[in-house]
Coordinates of N, CA and C in Angstrom, one line a residue:
L159 N -60.7 122.2 16.6 CA -60.8 123.7 16.8 C -59.5 124.5 16.2
I160 N -58.4 123.9 16.3 CA -57.1 124.6 15.7 C -57.3 124.6 14.3
L161 N -57.8 123.6 13.6 CA -58.0 123.5 12.2 C -59.0 124.6 11.7
A162 N -60.1 124.6 12.4 CA -61.2 125.7 12.1 C -60.6 127.1 12.2
A163 N -59.7 127.3 13.1 CA -59.2 128.7 13.3 C -58.2 129.0 12.2
G164 N -57.4 127.9 11.7 CA -56.5 128.1 10.6 C -57.3 128.4 9.2
L165 N -58.4 127.7 9.0 CA -59.2 128.0 7.9 C -59.8 129.4 7.8
S166 N -60.2 129.8 9.0 CA -60.8 131.1 9.2 C -59.7 132.1 8.9
T167 N -58.6 132.0 9.4 CA -57.5 132.9 9.1 C -57.2 133.1 7.7
A168 N -57.2 131.9 7.0 CA -56.8 131.9 5.5 C -57.9 132.5 4.8
A169 N -59.2 132.4 5.2 CA -60.3 133.0 4.4 C -60.2 134.5 4.5
H170 N -59.6 135.0 5.6 CA -59.5 136.5 5.7 C -58.4 137.0 4.9
A171 N -57.4 136.3 4.4 CA -56.2 136.7 3.8 C -56.4 136.8 2.3
V172 N -57.7 136.5 1.8 CA -58.0 136.5 0.4 C -58.6 137.8 0.1
P173 N -57.9 138.6 -0.9 CA -58.5 139.9 -1.3 C -59.8 139.7 -2.2
M174 N -60.8 140.5 -1.9 CA -62.0 140.4 -2.7 C -62.4 141.8 -3.3
C175 N -62.7 141.9 -4.6 CA -63.0 143.2 -5.2 C -64.2 142.8 -6.0
D176 N -64.9 144.0 -6.5 CA -65.9 143.8 -7.4 C -65.4 144.0 -8.8
P177 N -65.4 142.8 -9.5 CA -64.7 142.9 -10.9 C -65.8 143.4 -12.0
P178 N -65.2 143.7 -13.2 CA -66.0 143.9 -14.3 C -66.9 142.7 -14.6
R179 N -68.1 142.7 -15.1 CA -69.0 141.5 -15.3 C -68.4 140.9 -16.6
F180 N -67.5 140.0 -16.5 CA -67.0 139.3 -17.7 C -67.9 138.4 -18.4
D181 N -69.1 138.1 -17.8 CA -70.1 137.2 -18.4 C -71.2 138.0 -19.2
K182 N -71.2 139.3 -19.1 CA -72.1 140.2 -19.9 C -71.8 140.1 -21.4
L183 N -72.9 140.1 -22.1 CA -72.8 139.9 -23.6 C -73.4 141.3 -24.3
D184 N -72.9 141.6 -25.5 CA -73.5 142.8 -26.1 C -74.7 142.2 -27.0
A185 N -75.2 143.0 -27.7 CA -76.4 142.7 -28.6 C -76.1 141.7 -29.6
N186 N -74.9 141.3 -29.9 CA -74.4 140.4 -31.0 C -73.9 139.1 -30.3
A187 N -74.2 139.0 -28.9 CA -73.8 137.8 -28.1 C -72.3 137.7 -28.0
R188 N -71.5 138.9 -28.1 CA -70.2 138.8 -27.9 C -69.9 139.3 -26.5
P189 N -68.8 138.8 -25.9 CA -68.5 139.4 -24.5 C -68.3 140.8 -24.5
L190 N -68.9 141.5 -23.5 CA -68.9 143.0 -23.3 C -67.5 143.4 -22.9
Y191 N -66.9 142.6 -22.0 CA -65.6 142.8 -21.5 C -64.6 141.8 -21.8
D192 N -63.4 142.0 -22.3 CA -62.4 141.1 -22.6 C -61.4 141.1 -21.4
E193 N -61.4 140.0 -20.6 CA -60.6 140.0 -19.4 C -59.1 140.2 -19.7
E194 N -58.6 139.7 -20.7 CA -57.2 139.8 -21.1 C -56.8 141.3 -21.5
F195 N -57.7 141.8 -22.3 CA -57.6 143.3 -22.7 C -57.7 144.2 -21.5
L196 N -58.6 144.0 -20.6 CA -58.7 144.8 -19.4 C -57.4 144.7 -18.4
A197 N -56.9 143.4 -18.4 CA -55.7 143.2 -17.5 C -54.6 143.9 -18.1
R198 N -54.3 144.0 -19.5 CA -53.3 144.8 -20.1 C -53.5 146.3 -19.9
Q199 N -54.8 146.7 -19.9 CA -55.0 148.2 -19.7 C -54.7 148.5 -18.2
A200 N -55.1 147.6 -17.4 CA -54.9 147.8 -15.9 C -53.3 147.9 -15.7
E201 N -52.6 147.1 -16.4 CA -51.1 147.1 -16.2 C -50.6 148.4 -16.7
L202 N -51.0 148.8 -17.8 CA -50.5 150.1 -18.4 C -50.9 151.3 -17.4
H203 N -52.1 151.2 -16.8 CA -52.5 152.3 -16.0 C -51.7 152.3 -14.7
L204 N -51.4 151.1 -14.1 CA -50.5 151.0 -13.0 C -49.1 151.5 -13.3
R205 N -48.6 151.2 -14.5 CA -47.3 151.7 -14.7 C -47.3 153.3 -15.0
Q206 N -48.4 153.8 -15.4 CA -48.4 155.2 -15.5 C -48.4 155.9 -14.1
M207 N -48.9 155.1 -13.2 CA -48.9 155.6 -11.7 C -47.5 155.4 -11.1
G208 N -46.5 154.8 -11.8 CA -45.3 154.6 -11.3 C -45.1 153.2 -10.7
I209 N -46.1 152.3 -10.8 CA -45.9 151.0 -10.4 C -45.4 150.1 -11.4
D210 N -44.3 149.4 -11.2 CA -43.7 148.5 -12.2 C -44.4 147.2 -12.3
A211 N -45.7 147.2 -12.7 CA -46.5 146.0 -12.7 C -46.2 145.1 -14.0
N212 N -46.3 143.9 -13.8 CA -46.1 142.9 -14.8 C -46.9 141.6 -14.4
E213 N -47.2 140.7 -15.5 CA -47.9 139.6 -15.3 C -49.3 139.8 -14.6
T214 N -50.0 140.9 -15.1 CA -51.2 141.3 -14.5 C -52.3 140.5 -15.0
R215 N -53.2 140.2 -14.1 CA -54.5 139.5 -14.5 C -55.5 139.8 -13.4
F216 N -56.8 139.3 -13.6 CA -57.8 139.4 -12.5 C -57.8 138.1 -11.7
W217 N -57.9 138.4 -10.4 CA -58.1 137.2 -9.5 C -59.0 137.7 -8.2
N218 N -60.1 136.9 -8.2 CA -61.1 137.2 -7.1 C -61.7 138.7 -7.3
G219 N -61.6 139.0 -8.5 CA -62.2 140.4 -8.9 C -61.2 141.5 -8.8
C220 N -60.1 141.2 -8.1 CA -59.0 142.3 -8.0 C -58.0 142.1 -9.1
I221 N -57.3 143.2 -9.4 CA -56.1 143.2 -10.3 C -55.1 142.6 -9.5
Q222 N -54.5 141.5 -10.0 CA -53.4 140.9 -9.3 C -52.2 141.0 -10.3
T223 N -51.1 141.7 -9.7 CA -49.9 141.9 -10.6 C -48.7 141.6 -9.6
F224 N -47.6 141.6 -10.4 CA -46.3 141.4 -9.7 C -45.5 142.6 -9.9
V225 N -44.8 143.2 -8.8 CA -44.1 144.4 -8.8 C -42.7 144.2 -8.3
G226 N -41.8 144.8 -9.0 CA -40.5 144.7 -8.7 C -40.2 145.5 -7.3
D227 N -39.4 144.9 -6.4 CA -39.2 145.6 -5.2 C -37.8 146.4 -5.2
G228 N -37.2 146.5 -6.3 CA -35.9 147.2 -6.3 C -34.7 146.5 -6.0
T229 N -34.8 145.2 -5.7 CA -33.7 144.3 -5.3 C -33.6 143.1 -6.3
G230 N -34.5 143.2 -7.3 CA -34.5 142.1 -8.3 C -35.5 141.0 -8.0
H231 N -36.3 141.3 -6.9 CA -37.4 140.2 -6.5 C -38.7 140.9 -6.9
Q232 N -39.7 140.0 -7.1 CA -41.0 140.4 -7.4 C -42.0 140.1 -6.3
K233 N -42.9 141.0 -6.0 CA -43.9 140.9 -4.9 C -45.3 141.0 -5.5
M234 N -46.1 140.1 -5.1 CA -47.4 140.0 -5.6 C -48.2 141.1 -4.9
R235 N -49.0 142.0 -5.6 CA -49.8 142.9 -5.1 C -51.2 142.8 -5.7
F236 N -52.2 143.3 -5.0 CA -53.6 143.4 -5.5 C -54.1 145.0 -5.5
F237 N -54.9 145.1 -6.5 CA -55.5 146.5 -6.6 C -56.9 146.5 -6.8
D238 N -57.7 147.4 -6.4 CA -59.1 147.5 -6.8 C -59.2 148.0 -8.2
P239 N -60.1 147.3 -9.1 CA -60.1 147.6 -10.5 C -60.8 148.9 -10.8
D240 N -61.6 149.5 -9.8 CA -62.2 150.7 -10.0 C -61.4 152.0 -9.7
R241 N -60.7 151.9 -8.6 CA -59.9 153.1 -8.1 C -58.4 152.8 -8.2
Y242 N -58.0 151.7 -8.5 CA -56.5 151.4 -8.7 C -55.8 151.6 -7.2
R243 N -56.5 151.5 -6.1 CA -55.9 151.5 -4.8 C -55.5 150.1 -4.4
E244 N -54.3 150.0 -3.8 CA -53.9 148.7 -3.3 C -54.9 148.0 -2.3
V245 N -55.2 146.7 -2.5 CA -56.0 146.1 -1.6 C -55.1 145.3 -0.6
P246 N -55.1 145.7 0.7 CA -54.2 145.0 1.6 C -54.5 143.6 1.8
I247 N -53.6 142.8 2.1 CA -53.8 141.3 2.4 C -53.5 141.1 3.9
N248 N -54.5 140.8 4.7 CA -54.2 140.7 6.1 C -53.5 139.5 6.5

């Protein structure tokens, strides 16, 4: 019972977002979205919002990035790729 409760808690701590469809292809069978390019674009957008984002990528559909906390440490944060709102981790 304790093990099941622990697994349930861990499952709720995972952020989930609706990502761009990286598996979609254009008429020439090329990927419609480039995940690395979109991650770089998201990082630039976050920086324009005043968020010191770096090492940005997509994870579970969310934008995962590391942000300086002002003391020389980095904190992992997640953002919705559509609205750039922070996705809380419970």
